[in-house]
CSV table of C-alpha atoms and ligand atoms in Angstrom, one decimal:
chain,number,residue,atom,x,y,z
A,1,UNK,CA,49.5,158.5,91.6
A,2,UNK,CA,48.3,160.7,88.8
A,3,UNK,CA,50.1,160.0,85.5
A,4,UNK,CA,50.1,163.3,83.6
A,5,UNK,CA,52.2,162.8,80.5
A,6,UNK,CA,55.3,161.2,79.2
A,7,UNK,CA,58.3,162.9,80.6
A,8,UNK,CA,61.0,161.0,78.7
A,9,UNK,CA,60.7,159.2,75.4
A,10,UNK,CA,63.7,156.9,74.9
A,11,UNK,CA,64.1,155.8,71.3
A,12,UNK,CA,66.6,153.2,69.8
A,13,UNK,CA,69.1,154.2,72.5
A,14,UNK,CA,72.5,152.5,72.0
A,15,UNK,CA,75.8,152.8,73.8
A,16,UNK,CA,78.4,150.6,72.1
A,17,UNK,CA,82.0,150.9,73.4
A,18,UNK,CA,84.7,150.1,70.8
A,19,UNK,CA,87.2,147.4,71.9
A,20,UNK,CA,90.7,148.2,70.5
A,21,UNK,CA,93.5,145.7,70.3
A,22,UNK,CA,97.0,145.3,68.9
A,23,UNK,CA,99.8,147.8,68.4
A,24,UNK,CA,97.7,150.1,66.2
A,25,UNK,CA,94.7,149.9,68.5
A,26,UNK,CA,92.4,148.7,65.8
A,27,UNK,CA,88.7,148.4,66.6
A,28,UNK,CA,88.1,144.6,67.0
A,29,UNK,CA,84.5,144.8,68.1
A,30,UNK,CA,82.0,146.6,70.3
A,31,UNK,CA,80.7,146.0,73.8
A,32,UNK,CA,77.0,146.6,73.4
A,33,UNK,CA,76.3,147.9,76.9
A,34,UNK,CA,72.9,149.5,75.9
A,35,UNK,CA,71.5,148.0,72.7
A,36,UNK,CA,68.4,149.5,71.2
A,37,UNK,CA,66.3,150.6,74.1
A,38,UNK,CA,62.8,152.0,73.5
A,39,UNK,CA,61.0,153.1,76.6
A,40,UNK,CA,58.6,155.9,77.8
A,41,UNK,CA,58.9,157.2,81.3
A,42,UNK,CA,55.6,158.6,82.6
A,43,UNK,CA,55.5,161.7,84.7
A,44,UNK,CA,55.0,160.8,88.4
A,45,UNK,CA,55.8,157.1,88.0
A,46,UNK,CA,58.5,155.0,89.6
A,47,UNK,CA,60.0,152.8,86.9
A,48,UNK,CA,62.2,150.0,88.1
A,49,UNK,CA,65.2,148.9,85.9
A,50,UNK,CA,66.3,145.5,87.1
A,51,UNK,CA,68.7,142.7,86.1
A,52,UNK,CA,71.9,141.0,87.2
A,53,UNK,CA,75.1,142.9,87.6
A,54,UNK,CA,76.5,143.7,84.1
A,55,UNK,CA,73.1,143.7,82.3
A,56,UNK,CA,73.5,147.4,81.4
A,57,UNK,CA,71.0,149.0,83.8
A,58,UNK,CA,73.4,151.5,85.4
A,59,UNK,CA,74.9,152.4,82.0
A,60,UNK,CA,71.3,152.9,80.6
A,61,UNK,CA,70.5,155.2,83.6
A,62,UNK,CA,73.7,157.3,82.9
A,63,UNK,CA,73.0,157.3,79.1
A,64,UNK,CA,69.5,158.7,79.7
A,65,UNK,CA,71.0,161.5,81.8
A,66,UNK,CA,73.8,162.0,79.3
A,67,UNK,CA,76.4,161.4,82.0
A,68,UNK,CA,77.8,159.0,79.4
A,69,UNK,CA,76.9,160.0,75.9
A,70,UNK,CA,75.0,157.4,73.9
A,71,UNK,CA,76.4,156.4,70.5
A,72,UNK,CA,72.9,156.4,68.9
A,73,UNK,CA,69.3,157.1,69.5
A,74,UNK,CA,67.2,159.8,71.2
A,75,UNK,CA,66.1,160.8,74.7
A,76,UNK,CA,63.2,163.2,74.2
A,77,UNK,CA,62.7,165.2,77.4
A,78,UNK,CA,59.3,166.9,77.7
A,79,UNK,CA,60.2,169.6,80.1
A,80,UNK,CA,57.7,172.0,81.7
A,81,UNK,CA,58.1,174.6,78.9
A,82,UNK,CA,59.9,172.9,76.0
A,83,UNK,CA,60.6,169.5,74.4
A,84,UNK,CA,64.3,168.7,73.6
A,85,UNK,CA,66.3,165.7,72.5
A,86,UNK,CA,69.0,165.4,75.2
A,87,UNK,CA,71.2,163.4,72.8
A,88,UNK,CA,71.4,166.3,70.4
A,89,UNK,CA,72.5,168.9,73.0
A,90,UNK,CA,76.1,170.1,73.4
A,91,UNK,CA,77.6,169.7,76.9
A,92,UNK,CA,76.9,173.4,77.6
A,93,UNK,CA,73.3,173.1,76.4
A,94,UNK,CA,72.9,170.0,78.5
A,95,UNK,CA,74.1,171.7,81.7
A,96,UNK,CA,71.0,174.0,81.5
A,97,UNK,CA,68.8,170.9,81.8
A,98,UNK,CA,71.0,169.0,84.3
A,99,UNK,CA,69.3,170.5,87.3
A,100,UNK,CA,66.0,168.9,86.3
A,101,UNK,CA,67.5,165.4,85.9
A,102,UNK,CA,69.4,164.3,89.0
A,103,UNK,CA,71.0,161.0,90.2
A,104,UNK,CA,71.4,159.3,93.6
A,105,UNK,CA,74.3,156.8,93.8
A,106,UNK,CA,74.6,153.6,95.8
A,107,UNK,CA,77.5,155.1,97.7
A,108,UNK,CA,76.7,158.7,98.8
A,109,UNK,CA,80.1,158.9,100.4
A,110,UNK,CA,81.6,159.3,96.8
A,111,UNK,CA,79.6,162.5,96.2
A,112,UNK,CA,80.4,164.1,99.6
A,113,UNK,CA,83.9,165.5,100.1
A,114,UNK,CA,85.2,164.1,103.5
A,115,UNK,CA,87.1,167.3,104.1
A,116,UNK,CA,84.0,169.4,103.9
A,117,UNK,CA,81.0,169.7,106.2
A,118,UNK,CA,77.6,168.8,104.6
A,119,UNK,CA,77.0,172.5,104.1
A,120,UNK,CA,80.3,172.8,102.4
A,121,UNK,CA,79.5,170.0,99.9
A,122,UNK,CA,75.9,170.9,99.3
A,123,UNK,CA,76.3,174.6,98.8
A,124,UNK,CA,78.1,174.2,95.4
A,125,UNK,CA,75.1,173.2,93.3
A,126,UNK,CA,73.2,176.1,94.8
A,127,UNK,CA,76.0,178.6,94.0
A,128,UNK,CA,76.1,177.2,90.5
A,129,UNK,CA,72.4,177.8,90.0
A,130,UNK,CA,72.6,181.4,91.3
A,131,UNK,CA,71.8,181.3,95.0
A,132,UNK,CA,74.3,184.0,96.0
A,133,UNK,CA,73.5,184.6,99.7
A,134,UNK,CA,75.1,182.2,102.2
A,135,UNK,CA,72.2,182.8,104.5
A,136,UNK,CA,69.8,181.6,101.8
A,137,UNK,CA,71.9,178.6,101.0
A,138,UNK,CA,71.9,177.6,104.7
A,139,UNK,CA,68.1,178.0,104.8
A,140,UNK,CA,67.6,175.8,101.7
A,141,UNK,CA,70.0,173.1,102.9
A,142,UNK,CA,68.4,173.1,106.4
A,143,UNK,CA,64.9,172.8,104.8
A,144,UNK,CA,66.1,169.9,102.7
A,145,UNK,CA,67.8,168.1,105.6
A,146,UNK,CA,64.5,168.3,107.4
A,147,UNK,CA,62.6,167.1,104.3
A,148,UNK,CA,64.7,163.9,104.4
A,149,UNK,CA,64.1,163.6,108.2
A,150,UNK,CA,67.5,164.8,109.4
A,151,UNK,CA,68.2,167.7,111.8
A,152,UNK,CA,69.1,171.2,110.3
A,153,UNK,CA,72.2,171.5,112.4
A,154,UNK,CA,73.7,168.3,110.7
A,155,UNK,CA,74.8,170.6,107.9
A,156,UNK,CA,77.8,171.6,110.1
A,157,UNK,CA,78.9,168.0,110.6
A,158,UNK,CA,81.3,165.9,108.4
A,159,UNK,CA,80.3,162.9,106.3
A,160,UNK,CA,82.2,160.4,108.6
A,161,UNK,CA,79.9,161.4,111.5
A,162,UNK,CA,76.9,159.8,109.8
A,163,UNK,CA,75.6,156.2,109.4
A,164,UNK,CA,75.0,154.7,106.0
A,165,UNK,CA,71.3,155.4,106.1
A,166,UNK,CA,71.9,159.0,107.1
A,167,UNK,CA,74.4,159.5,104.4
A,168,UNK,CA,72.0,158.2,101.8
A,169,UNK,CA,69.4,160.6,103.1
A,170,UNK,CA,72.0,163.4,102.6
A,171,UNK,CA,72.6,162.0,99.0
A,172,UNK,CA,68.8,162.3,98.4
A,173,UNK,CA,68.8,165.9,99.8
A,174,UNK,CA,71.7,166.7,97.5
A,175,UNK,CA,69.7,165.5,94.5
A,176,UNK,CA,66.7,167.6,95.6
A,177,UNK,CA,68.7,170.8,96.0
A,178,UNK,CA,67.9,172.2,92.6
A,179,UNK,CA,64.3,171.0,92.6
A,180,UNK,CA,64.5,168.3,89.9
A,181,UNK,CA,61.7,166.7,88.0
A,182,UNK,CA,63.3,163.3,87.6
A,183,UNK,CA,65.8,161.4,89.7
A,184,UNK,CA,67.7,158.2,88.7
A,185,UNK,CA,68.2,156.2,91.9
A,186,UNK,CA,71.1,153.9,91.1
A,187,UNK,CA,71.1,151.0,93.6
A,188,UNK,CA,70.2,153.7,96.1
A,189,UNK,CA,69.3,151.4,98.9
A,190,UNK,CA,71.3,148.3,98.0
A,191,UNK,CA,74.1,148.9,100.6
A,192,UNK,CA,71.7,149.6,103.5
A,193,UNK,CA,70.4,147.2,106.2
A,194,UNK,CA,66.8,145.9,105.5
A,195,UNK,CA,65.2,148.1,108.2
A,196,UNK,CA,67.0,151.2,107.0
A,197,UNK,CA,66.1,150.3,103.3
A,198,UNK,CA,62.4,150.4,104.2
A,199,UNK,CA,62.8,153.9,105.8
A,200,UNK,CA,64.6,155.3,102.8
A,201,UNK,CA,62.1,153.7,100.3
A,202,UNK,CA,59.3,155.3,102.3
A,203,UNK,CA,61.1,158.6,102.2
A,204,UNK,CA,61.4,158.4,98.4
A,205,UNK,CA,57.6,157.6,98.2
A,206,UNK,CA,56.8,160.6,100.5
A,207,UNK,CA,59.1,162.9,98.5
A,208,UNK,CA,57.5,161.8,95.2
A,209,UNK,CA,54.1,162.8,96.5
A,210,UNK,CA,55.2,166.1,98.0
A,211,UNK,CA,57.4,167.2,95.1
A,212,UNK,CA,55.8,165.7,92.1
A,213,UNK,CA,58.9,163.6,91.3
A,214,UNK,CA,59.5,160.9,88.8
A,215,UNK,CA,62.0,158.1,89.6
A,216,UNK,CA,64.0,155.6,87.5
A,217,UNK,CA,64.8,153.1,90.2
A,218,UNK,CA,67.8,150.9,89.3
A,219,UNK,CA,68.3,147.7,91.4
A,220,UNK,CA,69.3,144.1,91.2
A,221,UNK,CA,66.8,143.3,94.0
A,222,UNK,CA,63.3,142.5,92.8
A,223,UNK,CA,62.0,142.4,96.4
A,224,UNK,CA,62.7,146.1,96.6
A,225,UNK,CA,61.0,147.0,93.3
A,226,UNK,CA,57.8,145.2,94.5
A,227,UNK,CA,57.6,147.7,97.3
A,228,UNK,CA,58.2,150.9,95.4
A,229,UNK,CA,57.7,150.6,91.6
A,230,UNK,CA,54.7,151.3,89.4
A,231,UNK,CA,56.2,149.5,86.4
A,232,UNK,CA,59.3,147.3,86.0
A,233,UNK,CA,61.6,146.8,83.0
A,234,UNK,CA,63.8,143.7,83.2
A,235,UNK,CA,67.2,144.0,81.4
A,236,UNK,CA,69.5,141.4,80.0
A,237,UNK,CA,72.6,142.0,77.9
A,238,UNK,CA,71.8,145.6,77.2
A,239,UNK,CA,68.2,145.0,76.1
A,240,UNK,CA,64.8,145.1,77.8
A,241,UNK,CA,63.4,141.6,77.8
A,242,UNK,CA,60.2,142.2,79.8
A,243,UNK,CA,58.2,145.3,80.7
A,244,UNK,CA,55.0,145.4,82.7
A,245,UNK,CA,53.0,147.1,85.5
A,246,UNK,CA,54.7,145.9,88.7
A,247,UNK,CA,51.8,143.9,90.0
A,248,UNK,CA,51.3,142.1,86.7
A,249,UNK,CA,55.0,141.3,86.4
A,250,UNK,CA,54.9,139.5,89.7
A,251,UNK,CA,51.6,137.7,89.1
A,252,UNK,CA,51.9,136.9,85.4
A,253,UNK,CA,55.6,136.6,84.7
A,254,UNK,CA,56.2,136.0,81.0
A,255,UNK,CA,60.0,135.8,80.5
A,256,UNK,CA,62.0,132.9,81.9
A,257,UNK,CA,64.8,135.3,83.0
A,258,UNK,CA,62.3,137.3,85.1
A,259,UNK,CA,61.0,134.0,86.5
A,260,UNK,CA,64.5,133.1,87.6
A,261,UNK,CA,65.2,136.5,89.2
A,262,UNK,CA,61.8,136.3,91.0
A,263,UNK,CA,62.5,132.8,92.2
A,264,UNK,CA,65.7,134.0,93.9
A,265,UNK,CA,63.8,136.4,96.3
A,266,UNK,CA,64.1,135.0,99.8
A,267,UNK,CA,60.7,134.2,101.3
A,268,UNK,CA,59.6,133.0,104.7
A,269,UNK,CA,57.6,130.2,103.0
A,270,UNK,CA,59.9,127.2,102.9
A,271,UNK,CA,57.9,125.6,100.0
A,272,UNK,CA,59.2,128.4,97.7
A,273,UNK,CA,62.8,127.0,98.1
A,274,UNK,CA,62.0,124.1,95.9
A,275,UNK,CA,60.9,126.5,93.1
A,276,UNK,CA,64.2,128.3,93.0
A,277,UNK,CA,65.5,128.4,89.4
A,278,UNK,CA,69.3,128.6,89.5
A,279,UNK,CA,70.8,130.5,86.6
A,280,UNK,CA,73.8,128.6,85.4
A,281,UNK,CA,76.9,130.5,84.4
A,282,UNK,CA,77.6,134.3,84.2
A,283,UNK,CA,76.0,136.9,81.9
A,284,UNK,CA,77.7,136.3,78.5
A,285,UNK,CA,80.0,139.0,77.1
A,286,UNK,CA,78.1,141.8,75.5
A,287,UNK,CA,80.9,141.9,72.9
A,288,UNK,CA,79.9,138.4,71.7
A,289,UNK,CA,76.3,137.8,72.6
A,290,UNK,CA,74.9,134.3,71.9
A,291,UNK,CA,73.0,133.8,68.6
A,292,UNK,CA,69.2,133.8,68.6
A,293,UNK,CA,67.8,134.7,72.0
A,294,UNK,CA,70.8,136.0,74.0
A,295,UNK,CA,69.4,134.3,77.1
A,296,UNK,CA,69.2,130.8,75.5
A,297,UNK,CA,72.4,129.3,77.0
A,298,UNK,CA,71.1,129.9,80.5
A,299,UNK,CA,67.3,129.4,79.8
A,300,UNK,CA,65.5,126.5,81.5
A,301,UNK,CA,62.7,126.7,78.9
A,302,UNK,CA,64.7,127.1,75.7
A,303,UNK,CA,63.4,125.4,72.6
A,304,UNK,CA,65.3,124.7,69.3
A,305,UNK,CA,64.2,128.0,67.7
A,306,UNK,CA,65.8,129.9,70.5
A,307,UNK,CA,69.4,129.2,69.3
A,308,UNK,CA,68.8,130.7,65.9
A,309,UNK,CA,66.0,133.3,66.0
A,310,UNK,CA,66.0,136.5,67.9
A,311,UNK,CA,62.6,136.9,69.7
A,312,UNK,CA,60.7,140.0,69.0
A,313,UNK,CA,59.9,142.3,72.0
A,314,UNK,CA,56.1,142.5,71.8
A,315,UNK,CA,53.0,142.9,73.7
A,316,UNK,CA,51.4,139.8,75.2
A,317,UNK,CA,48.1,139.1,73.5
A,318,UNK,CA,47.2,136.4,76.0
A,319,UNK,CA,47.4,138.7,78.9
A,320,UNK,CA,44.6,140.9,80.1
A,321,UNK,CA,47.0,143.6,80.9
A,322,UNK,CA,47.7,145.4,77.7
A,323,UNK,CA,50.9,147.0,79.1
A,324,UNK,CA,52.8,143.7,79.4
A,325,UNK,CA,55.6,143.2,76.9
A,326,UNK,CA,58.3,140.5,76.6
A,327,UNK,CA,60.9,139.1,74.2
A,328,UNK,CA,60.4,135.3,74.2
A,329,UNK,CA,59.4,132.7,71.6
A,330,UNK,CA,57.2,131.0,74.1
A,331,UNK,CA,54.7,133.9,73.7
A,332,UNK,CA,54.0,132.5,70.2
A,333,UNK,CA,53.5,128.9,71.5
A,334,UNK,CA,50.6,129.6,73.8
B,401,SF4,FE1,64.2,131.1,76.8
B,401,SF4,FE2,63.7,130.9,74.2
B,401,SF4,FE3,62.3,132.6,75.6
B,401,SF4,FE4,64.8,133.1,75.1
B,401,SF4,S1,63.2,132.9,73.6
B,401,SF4,S2,63.8,133.3,77.0
B,401,SF4,S3,65.7,131.1,75.2
B,401,SF4,S4,62.3,130.3,75.9
């Protein structure tokens, strides 16, 4: 992989939903779904965003693409010919950039109209971006179906005629229709059988190489990120708690939350079973996060300071890899 430049610079990004109660619908608090994210996405990389359900990873992905507008912060997009802050754009201005920044959902069924053939569903984005000739639209869709290892003539079939893996390939083809630079893959393989997962992951890797793509790969499954990601950001309660090159994250895990997630990966080695760290309880409410380190009520390594002081997200000075960051008081203890 050749890393050329930073394609997205995410700065102090927040998405706080107001919680209204009572007859007058007064604002009683805020759900901090995304809470002060700073992150660079490098061109050509696959950045994994991982964490339990409810940690804010999907909301962060949608905020980056402006599918849900953030309440604060900036997403600086270094496009081929200009640099823009996506958060400062109107909806109309954003739609001009939408083609470059696409998303693949977990359930491709939801983006395919069951009443339309695949051609019927996929031709709309092409029409929107000016491909007027039906013959040309058929050619482009046929080429893309072949690019995702499906037959051209599948474009005349209906969504219910495909397996889950085939539908996900069609979802990927749909995202590729307008030749994007970056794709957010939101749990894109989570609903697939393991053998089909491997095929779709390999397809994503092949397409990255052929089309110079960048991916933000959102998943709750750290065994998948190991296979596909260059870097991994671990999220907890709307914040990034650890960020590192993928290999380093697995070898030199710094944050106890990441440790717990990694320990839950099923392995053939029976000895690993005894090392499983069971996370007690659910993710706390992002409306009333715990004091100090938000992870402290569930942390198996918590010390007294953790209840009162928020750990700084900082680089690990004790680690050879200068790209390894974490938010944990234990970094100061070693
Ligand atoms: Fe656990 Fe404390 Fe580190 Fe938080 S700061 S992850 S509670 S050890």
